[in-house]
């Protein structure tokens, strides 16, 4: 069991979240995996995800993806 999530251990959850998001972005947008990962890591969604106090880490992959897609559409 992982125990309590805090800023010190949040990094353990991020690779799986990015994996889900990148797969969805590749399928939805027809871009390369490398491009999808670049877009995710440079997004405001990721900046919020990597901060424990926002609780974005608690969001489902679908909710995170919808937030990311909305952000990318506005850009």
CSV table of N, CA and C in Angstrom, one decimal:
chain,number,residue,atom,x,y,z
A,1,UNK,N,0.8,-1.2,0.0
A,1,UNK,CA,0.0,0.0,0.0
A,1,UNK,C,0.9,1.2,0.0
A,2,UNK,N,0.5,2.2,-0.8
A,2,UNK,CA,1.3,3.4,-0.9
A,2,UNK,C,1.2,4.4,0.3
A,3,UNK,N,0.2,4.3,1.0
A,3,UNK,CA,0.0,5.2,2.2
A,3,UNK,C,-0.5,6.6,1.7
A,4,UNK,N,-0.1,7.6,2.5
A,4,UNK,CA,-0.6,8.9,2.2
A,4,UNK,C,0.2,9.6,1.0
A,5,UNK,N,-0.6,10.2,0.2
A,5,UNK,CA,0.0,10.9,-1.0
A,5,UNK,C,0.4,12.3,-0.5
A,6,UNK,N,1.7,12.6,-0.7
A,6,UNK,CA,2.2,14.0,-0.4
A,6,UNK,C,3.1,14.4,-1.5
A,7,UNK,N,3.6,15.6,-1.5
A,7,UNK,CA,4.4,16.2,-2.5
A,7,UNK,C,5.7,15.4,-2.7
A,8,UNK,N,6.2,14.7,-1.6
A,8,UNK,CA,7.4,13.9,-1.6
A,8,UNK,C,7.3,12.6,-2.4
A,9,UNK,N,6.1,12.1,-2.5
A,9,UNK,CA,5.9,10.8,-3.2
A,9,UNK,C,5.0,10.8,-4.4
A,10,UNK,N,4.4,12.0,-4.7
A,10,UNK,CA,3.5,12.1,-5.8
A,10,UNK,C,4.1,11.7,-7.1
A,11,UNK,N,5.4,11.9,-7.2
A,11,UNK,CA,6.1,11.5,-8.5
A,11,UNK,C,5.9,10.0,-8.8
A,12,UNK,N,5.6,9.2,-7.9
A,12,UNK,CA,5.4,7.8,-8.1
A,12,UNK,C,4.1,7.5,-9.0
A,13,UNK,N,3.2,8.4,-8.9
A,13,UNK,CA,1.9,8.3,-9.6
A,13,UNK,C,1.9,8.9,-11.0
A,14,UNK,N,2.8,9.8,-11.2
A,14,UNK,CA,2.8,10.6,-12.5
A,14,UNK,C,3.1,9.7,-13.8
A,15,UNK,N,4.0,8.8,-13.8
A,15,UNK,CA,4.3,8.0,-15.0
A,15,UNK,C,3.0,7.3,-15.5
A,16,UNK,N,2.2,6.7,-14.6
A,16,UNK,CA,1.0,6.0,-15.1
A,16,UNK,C,0.0,7.0,-15.6
A,17,UNK,N,-0.1,8.1,-15.0
A,17,UNK,CA,-1.1,9.1,-15.5
A,17,UNK,C,-0.6,9.6,-16.9
A,18,UNK,N,0.7,9.9,-17.0
A,18,UNK,CA,1.2,10.4,-18.3
A,18,UNK,C,1.0,9.3,-19.4
A,19,UNK,N,1.2,8.0,-19.0
A,19,UNK,CA,1.0,6.9,-19.9
A,19,UNK,C,-0.4,6.8,-20.4
A,20,UNK,N,-1.3,6.9,-19.6
A,20,UNK,CA,-2.7,6.9,-20.0
A,20,UNK,C,-3.0,8.1,-20.9
A,21,UNK,N,-2.6,9.3,-20.5
A,21,UNK,CA,-2.9,10.5,-21.3
A,21,UNK,C,-2.2,10.5,-22.6
A,22,UNK,N,-1.0,10.0,-22.7
A,22,UNK,CA,-0.3,10.0,-24.0
A,22,UNK,C,-0.9,9.0,-24.9
A,23,UNK,N,-1.4,7.9,-24.4
A,23,UNK,CA,-2.1,6.9,-25.3
A,23,UNK,C,-3.4,7.4,-25.9
A,24,UNK,N,-4.1,8.1,-25.0
A,24,UNK,CA,-5.3,8.7,-25.5
A,24,UNK,C,-5.1,9.8,-26.5
A,25,UNK,N,-4.1,10.6,-26.3
A,25,UNK,CA,-3.8,11.7,-27.2
A,25,UNK,C,-3.3,11.2,-28.5
A,26,UNK,N,-2.5,10.2,-28.5
A,26,UNK,CA,-2.0,9.5,-29.8
A,26,UNK,C,-3.2,9.0,-30.6
A,27,UNK,N,-4.1,8.3,-29.9
A,27,UNK,CA,-5.3,7.7,-30.6
A,27,UNK,C,-6.2,8.8,-31.1
A,28,UNK,N,-6.5,9.8,-30.3
A,28,UNK,CA,-7.4,10.9,-30.6
A,28,UNK,C,-6.9,11.9,-31.7
A,29,UNK,N,-5.6,12.2,-31.6
A,29,UNK,CA,-5.1,13.3,-32.5
A,29,UNK,C,-4.2,12.7,-33.6
A,30,UNK,N,-3.9,11.4,-33.6
A,30,UNK,CA,-3.1,10.9,-34.6
A,30,UNK,C,-1.7,11.4,-34.6
A,31,UNK,N,-1.1,11.7,-33.5
A,31,UNK,CA,0.2,12.3,-33.4
A,31,UNK,C,1.2,11.2,-32.8
A,32,UNK,N,2.4,11.4,-32.9
A,32,UNK,CA,3.4,10.4,-32.4
A,32,UNK,C,3.4,10.4,-30.9
A,33,UNK,N,3.9,9.3,-30.3
A,33,UNK,CA,4.0,9.2,-28.9
A,33,UNK,C,4.9,10.3,-28.3
A,34,UNK,N,6.0,10.5,-29.0
A,34,UNK,CA,6.9,11.6,-28.5
A,34,UNK,C,6.2,13.0,-28.5
A,35,UNK,N,5.5,13.3,-29.5
A,35,UNK,CA,4.8,14.6,-29.6
A,35,UNK,C,3.7,14.6,-28.5
A,36,UNK,N,3.0,13.5,-28.2
A,36,UNK,CA,2.0,13.5,-27.2
A,36,UNK,C,2.6,13.8,-25.8
A,37,UNK,N,3.8,13.1,-25.6
A,37,UNK,CA,4.4,13.3,-24.3
A,37,UNK,C,4.9,14.8,-24.1
A,38,UNK,N,5.5,15.3,-25.2
A,38,UNK,CA,5.9,16.7,-25.2
A,38,UNK,C,4.8,17.7,-24.8
A,39,UNK,N,3.6,17.4,-25.5
A,39,UNK,CA,2.4,18.3,-25.2
A,39,UNK,C,2.0,18.2,-23.8
A,40,UNK,N,2.0,16.9,-23.2
A,40,UNK,CA,1.5,16.7,-21.9
A,40,UNK,C,2.5,17.4,-20.9
A,41,UNK,N,3.8,17.2,-21.0
A,41,UNK,CA,4.7,17.8,-20.1
A,41,UNK,C,4.8,19.3,-20.1
A,42,UNK,N,4.4,19.9,-21.2
A,42,UNK,CA,4.4,21.4,-21.3
A,42,UNK,C,3.1,22.0,-21.0
A,43,UNK,N,2.1,21.2,-20.7
A,43,UNK,CA,0.7,21.7,-20.4
A,43,UNK,C,0.5,22.2,-19.0
A,44,UNK,N,-0.5,23.1,-18.9
A,44,UNK,CA,-0.9,23.5,-17.6
A,44,UNK,C,-1.5,22.4,-16.8
A,45,UNK,N,-2.2,21.5,-17.5
A,45,UNK,CA,-2.8,20.3,-16.8
A,45,UNK,C,-1.7,19.5,-16.1
A,46,UNK,N,-0.5,19.3,-16.7
A,46,UNK,CA,0.6,18.6,-16.1
A,46,UNK,C,1.1,19.4,-14.9
A,47,UNK,N,1.2,20.7,-15.1
A,47,UNK,CA,1.7,21.5,-14.0
A,47,UNK,C,0.8,21.4,-12.7
A,48,UNK,N,-0.5,21.3,-13.0
A,48,UNK,CA,-1.4,21.1,-11.9
A,48,UNK,C,-1.3,19.7,-11.3
A,49,UNK,N,-1.1,18.7,-12.2
A,49,UNK,CA,-1.0,17.3,-11.8
A,49,UNK,C,0.2,17.1,-10.9
A,50,UNK,N,1.3,17.7,-11.2
A,50,UNK,CA,2.5,17.5,-10.4
A,50,UNK,C,2.5,18.2,-9.0
A,51,UNK,N,1.5,18.9,-8.7
A,51,UNK,CA,1.3,19.6,-7.4
A,51,UNK,C,0.3,18.8,-6.6
A,52,UNK,N,0.7,18.3,-5.5
A,52,UNK,CA,-0.2,17.5,-4.6
A,52,UNK,C,-1.4,18.3,-4.1
A,53,UNK,N,-1.2,19.6,-3.9
A,53,UNK,CA,-2.3,20.4,-3.3
A,53,UNK,C,-3.4,20.6,-4.2
A,54,UNK,N,-3.3,20.4,-5.5
A,54,UNK,CA,-4.4,20.6,-6.4
A,54,UNK,C,-5.3,19.4,-6.5
A,55,UNK,N,-4.8,18.3,-6.0
A,55,UNK,CA,-5.5,17.0,-6.0
A,55,UNK,C,-5.8,16.5,-7.4
A,56,UNK,N,-5.2,17.0,-8.4
A,56,UNK,CA,-5.4,16.5,-9.8
A,56,UNK,C,-5.0,15.0,-9.9
A,57,UNK,N,-4.0,14.6,-9.1
A,57,UNK,CA,-3.6,13.2,-9.1
A,57,UNK,C,-4.7,12.3,-8.8
A,58,UNK,N,-5.7,12.8,-8.2
A,58,UNK,CA,-6.9,12.0,-7.8
A,58,UNK,C,-7.9,11.8,-8.9
A,59,UNK,N,-7.8,12.6,-9.9
A,59,UNK,CA,-8.7,12.6,-11.1
A,59,UNK,C,-8.4,11.3,-11.9
A,60,UNK,N,-9.5,10.9,-12.5
A,60,UNK,CA,-9.4,9.7,-13.4
A,60,UNK,C,-8.7,10.1,-14.7
A,61,UNK,N,-8.1,9.1,-15.4
A,61,UNK,CA,-7.4,9.4,-16.7
A,61,UNK,C,-8.4,10.1,-17.7
A,62,UNK,N,-9.7,9.8,-17.7
A,62,UNK,CA,-10.6,10.4,-18.6
A,62,UNK,C,-10.8,11.9,-18.2
A,63,UNK,N,-11.0,12.1,-16.9
A,63,UNK,CA,-11.1,13.5,-16.5
A,63,UNK,C,-9.9,14.4,-16.8
A,64,UNK,N,-8.7,13.8,-16.5
A,64,UNK,CA,-7.5,14.5,-16.9
A,64,UNK,C,-7.4,14.8,-18.4
A,65,UNK,N,-7.8,13.8,-19.2
A,65,UNK,CA,-7.7,13.9,-20.6
A,65,UNK,C,-8.6,15.0,-21.1
A,66,UNK,N,-9.8,15.0,-20.6
A,66,UNK,CA,-10.8,16.0,-21.0
A,66,UNK,C,-10.3,17.4,-20.6
A,67,UNK,N,-9.7,17.6,-19.5
A,67,UNK,CA,-9.1,18.8,-19.1
A,67,UNK,C,-7.9,19.2,-20.1
A,68,UNK,N,-7.1,18.2,-20.4
A,68,UNK,CA,-6.0,18.5,-21.3
A,68,UNK,C,-6.5,18.9,-22.7
A,69,UNK,N,-7.4,18.1,-23.2
A,69,UNK,CA,-7.9,18.4,-24.5
A,69,UNK,C,-8.6,19.8,-24.6
A,70,UNK,N,-9.3,20.2,-23.6
A,70,UNK,CA,-9.9,21.5,-23.5
A,70,UNK,C,-8.8,22.6,-23.5
A,71,UNK,N,-7.7,22.3,-22.8
A,71,UNK,CA,-6.6,23.3,-22.7
A,71,UNK,C,-5.9,23.4,-24.1
A,72,UNK,N,-5.7,22.2,-24.8
A,72,UNK,CA,-5.0,22.2,-26.1
A,72,UNK,C,-5.9,22.9,-27.1
A,73,UNK,N,-7.2,22.8,-27.0
A,73,UNK,CA,-8.1,23.4,-28.0
A,73,UNK,C,-8.1,24.9,-27.8
A,74,UNK,N,-7.9,25.4,-26.6
A,74,UNK,CA,-7.9,26.8,-26.3
A,74,UNK,C,-6.6,27.5,-26.8
A,75,UNK,N,-5.5,26.6,-26.9
A,75,UNK,CA,-4.2,27.2,-27.3
A,75,UNK,C,-4.1,27.5,-28.7
